[in-house]
Amino acid sequence: MSTPKTRSEWESLAANLTINGQAFIDGEYRAALSAETFACVSPIDGRVLTQVASCDLPDANLAVANGRRAFDSGVWSQQSPVKRKQVMIRFAELLEEHSDELALLETLDMGKPIRFAKSVDVAGAARALRWSGEAIDKIYDELAPTAHNEIGMITREPVGVVAAIVPWNFPLLMACWKLGPALATGNSVVLKPSEKSPLTAIRIAQLALDAGIPKGVLNVLPGFGHTVGKALALHMDVDTLVFTGSTKIAKQLMIYAGESNMKRVWLEAGGKSPNIVFNDAPDLKAAAVAAAEAIAFNQGEVCTAGSRLLVESGVKDELIALIGAELAAWQPGHPLDPDTVSGAVVDRQQLDTILSYIKAGKEAGATLVCGGEQVHAESGGVYVEPTVFMNVHNQMKIASEEIFGPVLSVIEFNGMEEAIAIANDTIYGLAAGVWTSDISKAHKTAKALRTGMVWINHYDGGDMTAPFGGYKQSGNGRDKSLHSFDKYTEIKATWIAL
Ligand code: NAD
Ligand code: MN
């Protein structure tokens, strides 16, 4: 079928879609060993999409054992990089060939607009797999600078069995930021998607097998974090744990690693990113467009959301008015309508969290500029308006805690030093935006920001060539770029006396 062009075409594709909720272990779909399942509910309309396998410790043991067996057999881990490259590129192509189906699964499962599920999530996931695959046969090992009668070899080896625990906001994309480098470097992987959005991870397990990733190398275990996620994090035979999710769970995973086998733990966690607009911003309209997108895109369920807008006094009123006007275009619509740019939030629990922060903002004395309400309740789904608060102080709950919804806190400042102080006054350090025409102010501010990413006269830039990750309690290690390969390889020094 050609790509649907209207909401009703997408709806008819959805009506005919086969949705698989099973685990994938050793190259086969199967129920959880306990046969337990949980309901996968669409936030678009409250409809039950399917029952999903509720994996637990026995499934984790089985998947890790299969991952280990595949790793030790060398069928993938000892394959030549050029061969692994070809398979990874085929895997990327299969995502692209199934992009309508994958986008639809993502939209039904977590409520994001179909246009972005396709153009951002599925396209980005395929790019991540392809980029990692293309890189793997272009990386050389090293020789140490030794004396004439010695050779010091410095080589990279895959770590072994990697457990990847991923969140619900970009389910397929976050999974593929891990799978790309983890598989390209020769590891076996046990992927645990979020219980709120397991469907695309389950689907691509088959595509990986079809692409030529040998059975046992990629296993997918849907289930709850505190059961199967915990079992993987405590597992004595998982070598490396990679995670994207909240700071709270990230900290817990470090504890689990310490309590078990000291597995390596790499964490991409939360954020409360400052977007700083100086009086001399080169184009206030462009800053407003970016600021609106930075809080409304993906319903604000973005780790790098520009959730704190730091604005210098001279442009405050004008900027807030411009942002209010921009946000009119970001009102939630039906996620399967191709024109919709903002959809449902992931589930009712997340809606309640967002509404409770909006209440807290009002109670703390912040001024509601726009939004603030749940909408489209009659649909049975969960939707909330983009919301802006001004007169926010950085100590208020809405400014210090990650909301993970479309709620913007506008904080006023005067001068570069105050902007930097407010920007850095957070436990997080993921990303920041800076808007100024003064090149030295831009660089000084960028250097002073304790964040892993800085965008100047821009917000949320980057591609596979640039590392992604945070300082402080936003995590450690980096996804994307060649730096991501560090997480999936051990370094071996082999010293030879001639
Ligand atoms: P979460 O921490 O609740 O869950 C993330 C994953 O961890 C899920 O798969 C969940 O099942 C699992 N989990 C939960 N409890 C667990 C436990 N005790 N042991 C093992 N696994 C467990 O996060 P979320 O709500 O799914 O995602 C939102 C969070 O993700 C936000 O904080 C956001 O900032 C963060 N995030 C970060 C990035 C990044 O790259 N820095 C990207 C996207 C999202
Ligand atoms: Mn869901």
Coordinates of C-alpha atoms and ligand atoms in Angstrom, one line a residue:
M1 CA 0.0 0.0 0.0
S2 CA 1.3 3.5 -0.8
T3 CA 1.8 5.9 2.1
P4 CA -1.6 7.1 3.5
K5 CA -2.2 10.8 2.8
T6 CA -5.2 11.5 5.0
R7 CA -6.4 10.8 8.5
S8 CA -8.9 8.3 7.3
E9 CA -6.3 6.4 5.2
W10 CA -4.1 6.2 8.3
E11 CA -7.1 5.0 10.3
S12 CA -7.9 2.3 7.8
L13 CA -4.2 1.2 7.8
A14 CA -4.4 1.1 11.7
A15 CA -7.6 -1.0 11.5
N16 CA -5.9 -3.6 9.5
L17 CA -2.6 -3.6 11.4
T18 CA -1.4 -6.8 13.1
I19 CA 0.1 -5.7 16.5
N20 CA 2.5 -8.1 18.1
G21 CA 3.0 -7.7 21.9
Q22 CA 5.3 -10.7 22.4
A23 CA 8.9 -10.9 23.6
F24 CA 11.7 -11.8 21.1
I25 CA 14.3 -14.3 22.4
D26 CA 16.7 -16.4 20.4
G27 CA 15.2 -15.4 17.1
E28 CA 11.6 -16.1 18.0
Y29 CA 8.5 -14.3 19.3
R30 CA 7.2 -15.9 22.5
A31 CA 5.0 -15.1 25.5
A32 CA 6.5 -14.3 28.8
L33 CA 7.5 -17.5 30.6
S34 CA 4.8 -16.6 33.2
A35 CA 2.3 -16.1 30.4
E36 CA 1.5 -12.8 32.1
T37 CA 0.5 -9.8 29.9
F38 CA -0.5 -6.2 30.3
A39 CA -2.8 -4.0 28.2
C40 CA -1.3 -1.6 25.8
V41 CA -3.7 1.4 25.8
S42 CA -3.6 4.1 23.1
P43 CA -3.5 7.6 24.5
I44 CA -5.2 8.8 21.3
D45 CA -8.6 7.4 22.3
G46 CA -8.2 5.0 25.2
R47 CA -8.5 2.0 23.0
V48 CA -6.7 -1.3 24.0
L49 CA -4.3 -2.0 21.1
T50 CA -3.0 -5.4 22.2
Q51 CA -1.8 -7.4 25.2
V52 CA 1.9 -7.2 25.8
A53 CA 4.2 -9.9 27.4
S54 CA 5.0 -8.9 30.9
C55 CA 8.5 -10.3 31.2
D56 CA 10.3 -10.8 34.5
L57 CA 13.4 -12.4 35.9
P58 CA 13.1 -15.9 34.2
D59 CA 12.8 -14.1 30.8
A60 CA 15.7 -11.9 31.6
N61 CA 17.8 -15.0 32.5
L62 CA 16.8 -16.7 29.2
A63 CA 17.5 -13.7 27.0
V64 CA 20.8 -13.0 28.7
A65 CA 21.9 -16.7 28.3
N66 CA 21.0 -16.6 24.6
G67 CA 22.8 -13.3 24.2
R68 CA 25.8 -14.8 25.9
R69 CA 25.7 -18.0 23.8
A70 CA 25.5 -16.0 20.6
F71 CA 28.4 -13.7 21.7
D72 CA 30.6 -16.6 22.7
S73 CA 29.9 -18.4 19.4
G74 CA 31.5 -15.5 17.5
V75 CA 28.7 -15.6 14.9
W76 CA 28.3 -11.9 15.2
S77 CA 31.0 -10.7 17.6
Q78 CA 33.8 -12.2 15.5
Q79 CA 32.3 -11.3 12.2
S80 CA 34.3 -8.9 10.1
P81 CA 33.4 -5.2 10.4
V82 CA 32.7 -4.9 6.8
K83 CA 30.2 -7.8 7.0
R84 CA 28.5 -6.2 10.1
K85 CA 28.4 -3.0 8.2
Q86 CA 26.4 -4.6 5.4
V87 CA 23.9 -6.1 7.8
M88 CA 23.4 -2.9 9.7
I89 CA 22.8 -1.0 6.5
R90 CA 20.2 -3.7 5.5
F91 CA 18.6 -3.3 9.0
A92 CA 18.3 0.5 8.4
E93 CA 16.8 -0.1 4.9
L94 CA 14.2 -2.5 6.4
L95 CA 13.2 0.2 8.9
E96 CA 12.7 2.6 5.9
E97 CA 10.8 0.0 3.9
H98 CA 8.4 -0.5 6.9
S99 CA 8.3 3.2 7.9
D100 CA 4.6 3.6 7.6
E101 CA 3.9 0.6 9.8
L102 CA 6.5 1.6 12.3
A103 CA 5.4 5.2 12.4
L104 CA 1.8 4.1 12.9
L105 CA 2.7 1.7 15.8
E106 CA 4.7 4.6 17.4
T107 CA 1.8 7.0 17.0
L108 CA -0.9 4.6 18.3
D109 CA 1.3 3.6 21.2
M110 CA 2.5 7.0 22.5
G111 CA 0.3 9.6 20.8
K112 CA 2.8 11.6 18.8
P113 CA 1.8 13.1 15.5
I114 CA 2.1 10.6 12.6
R115 CA 4.1 13.1 10.5
F116 CA 6.8 13.3 13.1
A117 CA 6.7 9.6 13.9
K118 CA 7.7 9.1 10.3
S119 CA 10.0 12.0 9.6
V120 CA 11.7 12.2 13.0
D121 CA 11.4 8.9 14.8
V122 CA 11.6 6.2 12.1
A123 CA 13.9 8.3 9.8
G124 CA 16.2 9.1 12.7
A125 CA 16.3 5.5 13.9
A126 CA 17.3 4.3 10.4
R127 CA 19.9 7.0 10.2
A128 CA 21.4 5.9 13.5
L129 CA 21.6 2.2 12.4
R130 CA 23.1 3.2 9.0
W131 CA 25.6 5.7 10.4
S132 CA 26.9 3.3 13.0
G133 CA 27.2 0.5 10.4
E134 CA 28.9 2.7 7.9
A135 CA 31.5 3.8 10.6
I136 CA 32.5 0.4 11.9
D137 CA 34.8 -0.5 9.0
K138 CA 36.6 2.8 9.1
I139 CA 37.9 2.8 12.7
Y140 CA 41.5 1.6 13.2
D141 CA 43.1 0.3 16.4
E142 CA 46.4 1.8 17.7
L143 CA 50.0 0.9 18.3
A144 CA 51.8 2.3 21.3
P145 CA 55.0 4.3 20.7
T146 CA 57.4 1.5 21.9
A147 CA 61.1 0.7 21.8
H148 CA 62.4 -1.2 18.8
N149 CA 62.1 -4.7 20.5
E150 CA 58.5 -4.4 21.7
I151 CA 55.0 -4.0 20.2
G152 CA 52.2 -2.4 22.2
M153 CA 48.8 -3.1 20.6
I154 CA 45.8 -1.1 21.8
T155 CA 42.7 -2.8 20.5
R156 CA 38.9 -2.4 21.0
E157 CA 36.8 -5.4 21.7
P158 CA 33.0 -5.7 22.2
V159 CA 32.0 -5.7 25.8
G160 CA 29.7 -8.8 25.5
V161 CA 26.1 -8.7 26.6
V162 CA 24.6 -5.2 26.6
A163 CA 21.2 -4.5 28.3
A164 CA 19.5 -1.4 26.9
I165 CA 16.7 0.1 28.9
V166 CA 14.9 2.9 27.0
P167 CA 12.1 5.4 27.6
W168 CA 8.7 6.1 26.0
N169 CA 9.1 9.6 24.5
F170 CA 11.1 8.5 21.3
P171 CA 10.8 4.8 21.8
L172 CA 12.3 3.6 18.5
L173 CA 14.8 6.4 18.1
M174 CA 16.2 6.0 21.6
A175 CA 16.4 2.2 21.1
C176 CA 18.3 2.7 17.8
W177 CA 20.7 5.3 19.3
K178 CA 21.8 2.3 21.5
L179 CA 21.4 -0.6 19.0
G180 CA 23.4 1.2 16.2
P181 CA 26.8 1.3 18.0
A182 CA 26.1 -1.7 20.3
L183 CA 25.4 -4.1 17.4
A184 CA 27.9 -2.5 15.0
T185 CA 30.7 -3.1 17.5
G186 CA 29.7 -6.8 17.8
N187 CA 27.8 -7.1 21.0
S188 CA 24.7 -9.1 21.9
V189 CA 21.9 -6.9 23.1
V190 CA 18.8 -7.4 25.4
L191 CA 16.5 -4.4 24.7
K192 CA 13.9 -3.5 27.3
P193 CA 11.4 -0.9 25.9
S194 CA 9.2 1.2 28.2
E195 CA 6.0 -0.5 29.3
K196 CA 4.3 2.7 28.0
S197 CA 5.6 2.2 24.4
P198 CA 6.9 -1.3 23.6
L199 CA 5.4 -1.9 20.1
T200 CA 8.1 -0.6 17.8
A201 CA 11.0 -2.3 19.7
I202 CA 9.1 -5.6 19.4
R203 CA 8.5 -5.1 15.7
I204 CA 12.1 -4.3 14.7
A205 CA 13.4 -7.5 16.4
Q206 CA 12.1 -9.4 13.3
L207 CA 13.5 -6.8 10.9
A208 CA 16.9 -7.3 12.6
L209 CA 16.7 -11.0 12.0
D210 CA 15.6 -10.5 8.4
A211 CA 18.5 -8.2 7.9
G212 CA 20.9 -10.9 8.9
I213 CA 21.6 -10.2 12.6
P214 CA 22.0 -13.8 13.9
K215 CA 19.4 -15.2 16.3
G216 CA 20.2 -14.6 20.0
V217 CA 22.2 -11.4 19.2
L218 CA 19.2 -9.1 19.6
N219 CA 16.5 -10.0 22.2
V220 CA 13.6 -7.7 23.1
L221 CA 11.9 -8.0 26.5
P222 CA 8.8 -5.9 27.1
G223 CA 7.7 -5.5 30.7
F224 CA 7.8 -3.2 33.6
G225 CA 10.9 -1.4 34.8
H226 CA 10.8 -2.6 38.4
T227 CA 10.5 -6.3 37.3
V228 CA 12.3 -7.1 34.0
G229 CA 14.3 -3.9 34.0
K230 CA 15.5 -4.5 37.5
A231 CA 16.3 -8.1 36.7
L232 CA 18.6 -7.0 33.8
A233 CA 20.2 -4.3 35.9
L234 CA 21.0 -6.8 38.7
H235 CA 22.1 -9.6 36.3
M236 CA 25.5 -11.1 37.0
D237 CA 26.1 -11.8 33.3
V238 CA 25.2 -8.4 31.8
D239 CA 28.4 -6.7 31.0
T240 CA 27.1 -3.2 30.2
L241 CA 23.9 -1.4 31.0
V242 CA 22.9 1.5 28.8
F243 CA 19.9 3.6 29.7
T244 CA 17.8 6.6 28.7
G245 CA 15.2 7.7 31.1
S246 CA 14.7 9.6 34.3
T247 CA 17.4 10.7 36.7
K248 CA 15.6 8.9 39.5
I249 CA 15.9 5.5 37.8
A250 CA 19.3 6.3 36.5
K251 CA 20.6 6.6 40.1
Q252 CA 18.9 3.4 41.0
L253 CA 20.6 1.6 38.2
M254 CA 24.0 2.6 39.5
I255 CA 23.0 1.1 42.8
Y256 CA 22.0 -2.2 41.1
A257 CA 25.3 -2.3 39.2
G258 CA 27.2 -1.8 42.5
E259 CA 25.1 -4.5 44.2
S260 CA 25.7 -7.0 41.4
N261 CA 28.6 -7.4 39.1
M262 CA 29.8 -3.8 38.7
K263 CA 28.5 -3.8 35.1
R264 CA 29.4 -0.6 33.3
V265 CA 26.5 1.8 33.5
W266 CA 25.9 4.6 30.9
L267 CA 23.1 7.0 31.5
E268 CA 21.2 9.5 29.5
A269 CA 18.8 11.1 32.0
G270 CA 16.6 14.1 32.5
G271 CA 17.0 17.8 31.8
K272 CA 15.6 21.3 32.6
S273 CA 17.3 23.1 29.8
P274 CA 17.7 26.9 29.8
N275 CA 17.0 28.7 26.6
I276 CA 18.7 32.1 27.0
V277 CA 17.5 35.1 25.0
F278 CA 19.6 38.3 25.3
N279 CA 18.4 41.8 24.4
D280 CA 20.7 41.7 21.4
A281 CA 19.2 38.4 19.9
P282 CA 19.7 38.7 16.2
D283 CA 16.1 37.9 15.3
L284 CA 13.5 37.8 18.0
K285 CA 10.9 36.2 15.8
A286 CA 13.2 33.3 15.1
A287 CA 13.9 33.0 18.8
A288 CA 10.2 32.9 19.5
V289 CA 9.6 30.2 16.8
A290 CA 12.4 28.1 18.3
A291 CA 11.2 28.6 21.9
A292 CA 7.7 27.6 21.0
E293 CA 8.9 24.5 19.2
A294 CA 11.4 23.7 22.1
I295 CA 8.5 23.4 24.5
A296 CA 5.7 22.1 22.3
F297 CA 7.4 19.6 20.0
N298 CA 6.6 16.0 21.0
Q299 CA 4.1 17.5 23.5
G300 CA 7.0 18.7 25.6
E301 CA 8.0 15.1 26.2
V302 CA 11.6 15.7 25.2
C303 CA 14.7 15.4 27.4
T304 CA 16.2 18.5 25.8
A305 CA 13.0 20.6 26.0
G306 CA 13.7 24.2 26.4
S307 CA 11.6 24.3 29.5
R308 CA 13.2 27.3 31.1
L309 CA 13.1 30.4 28.9
L310 CA 15.6 32.9 30.4
V311 CA 14.8 36.3 28.8
E312 CA 16.6 39.6 29.3
S313 CA 14.3 42.4 30.5
G314 CA 14.5 44.6 27.4
V315 CA 12.9 42.0 25.1
K316 CA 10.7 40.1 27.6
D317 CA 7.3 41.5 26.7
E318 CA 7.8 41.3 23.0
L319 CA 9.2 37.8 23.1
I320 CA 6.4 36.4 25.3
A321 CA 3.8 37.9 22.9
L322 CA 5.6 36.3 19.9
I323 CA 5.8 32.9 21.6
G324 CA 2.1 33.1 22.6
A325 CA 1.2 33.7 18.9
E326 CA 3.5 30.8 17.8
L327 CA 1.9 28.4 20.2
A328 CA -1.4 28.8 18.5
A329 CA -0.1 26.6 15.8
W330 CA 0.8 23.9 18.4
Q331 CA -2.7 23.2 19.7
P332 CA -3.2 19.4 20.0
G333 CA -4.9 17.7 17.2
H334 CA -5.6 14.1 16.2
P335 CA -2.3 12.3 15.9
L336 CA -3.3 10.4 12.7
D337 CA -4.1 13.7 10.9
P338 CA -1.1 14.4 8.8
D339 CA -1.4 18.1 9.5
T340 CA -1.2 17.7 13.3
V341 CA 2.0 18.8 14.9
S342 CA 1.1 18.2 18.5
G343 CA -0.7 15.0 19.7
A344 CA -1.7 13.2 22.8
V345 CA 0.6 12.8 25.9
V346 CA 1.8 9.3 26.5
D347 CA -0.9 8.2 29.1
R348 CA -3.3 9.4 31.7
Q349 CA -0.6 9.2 34.5
Q350 CA 1.6 11.6 32.5
L351 CA -1.4 13.9 31.9
D352 CA -2.1 14.0 35.6
T353 CA 1.6 14.8 36.3
I354 CA 1.5 17.7 33.8
L355 CA -1.8 19.1 35.2
S356 CA -0.4 18.9 38.8
Y357 CA 2.6 21.0 37.8
I358 CA 0.3 23.6 36.1
K359 CA -1.6 23.7 39.4
A360 CA 1.7 24.1 41.3
G361 CA 2.8 26.9 39.1
K362 CA -0.4 28.8 39.8
E363 CA -0.2 28.2 43.5
A364 CA 3.4 29.4 43.6
G365 CA 2.3 32.8 42.1
A366 CA 3.6 32.4 38.6
T367 CA 1.4 34.2 36.0
L368 CA -0.4 32.0 33.4
V369 CA 0.1 33.5 30.0
C370 CA -1.7 30.9 27.9
G371 CA -2.9 27.3 27.9
G372 CA -3.2 25.3 31.2
E373 CA -6.1 23.0 30.3
Q374 CA -6.7 19.5 29.3
V375 CA -8.5 19.4 25.9
H376 CA -10.4 16.8 23.7
A377 CA -11.4 14.8 26.8
E378 CA -14.5 13.6 24.9
S379 CA -12.1 11.6 22.6
G380 CA -11.2 9.3 25.5
G381 CA -7.6 10.3 24.9
V382 CA -5.3 12.5 26.9
Y383 CA -4.4 15.9 25.5
V384 CA -3.1 19.1 27.1
E385 CA -2.6 22.7 25.7
P386 CA 0.8 24.2 25.4
T387 CA 1.2 26.3 28.5
V388 CA 3.3 29.3 29.4
F389 CA 4.0 30.8 32.8
M390 CA 5.8 34.2 33.3
N391 CA 7.1 35.8 36.5
V392 CA 8.6 32.4 37.4
H393 CA 11.5 32.2 39.8
N394 CA 14.1 29.6 39.3
Q395 CA 13.4 28.0 42.7
M396 CA 9.8 27.3 41.9
K397 CA 8.9 23.7 41.4
I398 CA 7.9 24.3 37.8
A399 CA 11.3 25.8 37.1
S400 CA 13.4 23.2 39.0
E401 CA 11.7 19.9 38.2
E402 CA 11.5 18.2 34.9
I403 CA 7.8 18.2 33.9
F404 CA 8.0 16.3 30.6
G405 CA 5.0 18.2 29.2
P406 CA 4.4 21.4 27.2
V407 CA 4.8 23.8 30.1
L408 CA 7.2 26.7 29.7
S409 CA 8.6 28.7 32.6
V410 CA 9.7 32.2 31.6
I411 CA 12.4 33.7 34.0
E412 CA 13.6 37.3 33.6
F413 CA 17.3 38.3 34.0
N414 CA 19.6 41.2 33.5
G415 CA 23.1 40.7 32.0
M416 CA 25.2 37.7 31.1
E417 CA 26.4 36.9 34.6
E418 CA 22.9 36.6 36.0
A419 CA 21.8 34.5 33.0
I420 CA 24.7 32.1 33.5
A421 CA 24.1 31.8 37.2
I422 CA 20.4 31.0 36.7
A423 CA 21.1 28.7 33.8
N424 CA 23.5 26.6 35.9
D425 CA 21.4 26.6 39.0
T426 CA 19.9 23.2 38.4
I427 CA 20.8 19.6 39.1
Y428 CA 20.7 18.9 35.4
G429 CA 23.1 19.7 32.6
L430 CA 21.8 18.4 29.4
A431 CA 21.4 21.3 26.9
A432 CA 21.1 25.0 26.5
G433 CA 20.2 27.7 23.9
V434 CA 21.8 31.1 23.6
W435 CA 20.5 33.9 21.5
T436 CA 22.8 37.0 20.9
S437 CA 24.4 38.9 18.1
D438 CA 27.6 39.4 20.2
I439 CA 30.1 36.7 19.2
S440 CA 32.1 37.0 22.4
K441 CA 29.1 36.9 24.6
A442 CA 27.9 33.8 22.7
H443 CA 31.2 32.0 23.3
K444 CA 31.6 33.2 26.9
T445 CA 28.1 32.0 27.8
A446 CA 28.5 28.7 25.9
K447 CA 31.8 28.0 27.8
A448 CA 30.2 28.9 31.2
L449 CA 27.2 26.6 30.7
R450 CA 27.6 23.3 32.5
T451 CA 25.7 21.3 29.8
G452 CA 26.6 18.7 27.2
M453 CA 25.1 20.6 24.3
V454 CA 24.8 24.3 23.6
W455 CA 22.9 25.8 20.6
I456 CA 23.7 29.3 19.6
N457 CA 20.9 31.3 17.7
H458 CA 19.2 28.0 17.3
Y459 CA 17.6 25.2 19.4
D460 CA 17.9 21.5 19.3
G461 CA 20.4 21.1 16.6
G462 CA 22.7 18.2 15.8
D463 CA 22.8 15.0 13.8
M464 CA 24.6 11.6 14.0
T465 CA 28.0 13.3 13.8
A466 CA 27.7 15.2 17.1
P467 CA 27.6 13.5 20.5
F468 CA 24.5 13.7 22.6
G469 CA 24.4 13.7 26.4
G470 CA 24.7 15.6 29.6
Y471 CA 26.7 16.9 32.5
K472 CA 25.8 16.6 36.1
Q473 CA 22.6 14.6 36.9
S474 CA 21.7 14.5 33.2
G475 CA 24.0 11.5 32.9
N476 CA 27.3 10.2 31.7
G477 CA 28.7 9.0 28.4
R478 CA 27.3 10.1 25.0
D479 CA 25.0 8.7 22.4
K480 CA 25.6 9.3 18.6
S481 CA 28.9 10.1 17.0
L482 CA 32.1 7.9 17.3
H483 CA 32.1 8.8 21.0
S484 CA 29.1 6.5 21.5
F485 CA 31.3 3.5 20.6
D486 CA 33.3 4.0 23.8
K487 CA 30.3 2.6 25.7
Y488 CA 30.2 -0.6 23.8
T489 CA 33.9 -1.5 23.7
E490 CA 36.6 -2.4 26.2
I491 CA 40.2 -1.4 25.5
K492 CA 42.8 -4.1 25.5
A493 CA 46.5 -3.5 25.8
T494 CA 48.6 -6.4 24.4
W495 CA 52.3 -6.1 25.0
I496 CA 54.7 -8.2 22.9
A497 CA 58.4 -8.7 23.5
L498 CA 60.1 -9.4 20.2
Ligands
NAD1 P1 11.8 6.2 33.4 O1 13.1 6.4 34.1 O2 10.6 6.1 34.2 O3 11.9 4.8 32.6 C1 12.9 4.6 31.7 C2 13.0 3.1 31.5 O4 13.5 2.5 32.7 C3 11.7 2.4 31.1 O5 12.0 1.3 30.2 C4 11.3 1.8 32.5 O6 10.5 0.6 32.4 C5 12.7 1.5 33.1 N1 12.7 1.3 34.5 C6 11.8 1.9 35.4 N2 12.1 1.6 36.7 C7 13.2 0.7 36.6 C8 13.9 0.0 37.5 N3 13.7 0.1 38.8 N4 14.9 -0.8 37.1 C9 15.2 -0.9 35.8 N5 14.5 -0.2 34.8 C10 13.5 0.6 35.2 O7 11.8 7.3 32.3 P2 10.6 7.5 31.3 O8 9.4 8.2 32.0 O9 10.3 6.4 30.4 O10 11.2 8.6 30.3 C11 11.3 10.0 30.6 C12 12.6 10.3 31.1 O11 13.6 10.0 30.1 C13 12.8 11.8 31.3 O12 13.4 12.1 32.5 C14 13.7 12.3 30.2 O13 14.4 13.4 30.4 C15 14.5 11.1 30.0 N6 15.1 11.1 28.6 C16 16.4 11.4 28.5 C17 17.0 11.4 27.2 C18 18.4 11.7 27.1 O14 19.0 11.3 26.1 N7 19.1 12.4 28.0 C19 16.2 11.1 26.1 C20 14.9 10.8 26.3 C21 14.3 10.8 27.6
MN2 MN 1.5 3.1 24.9

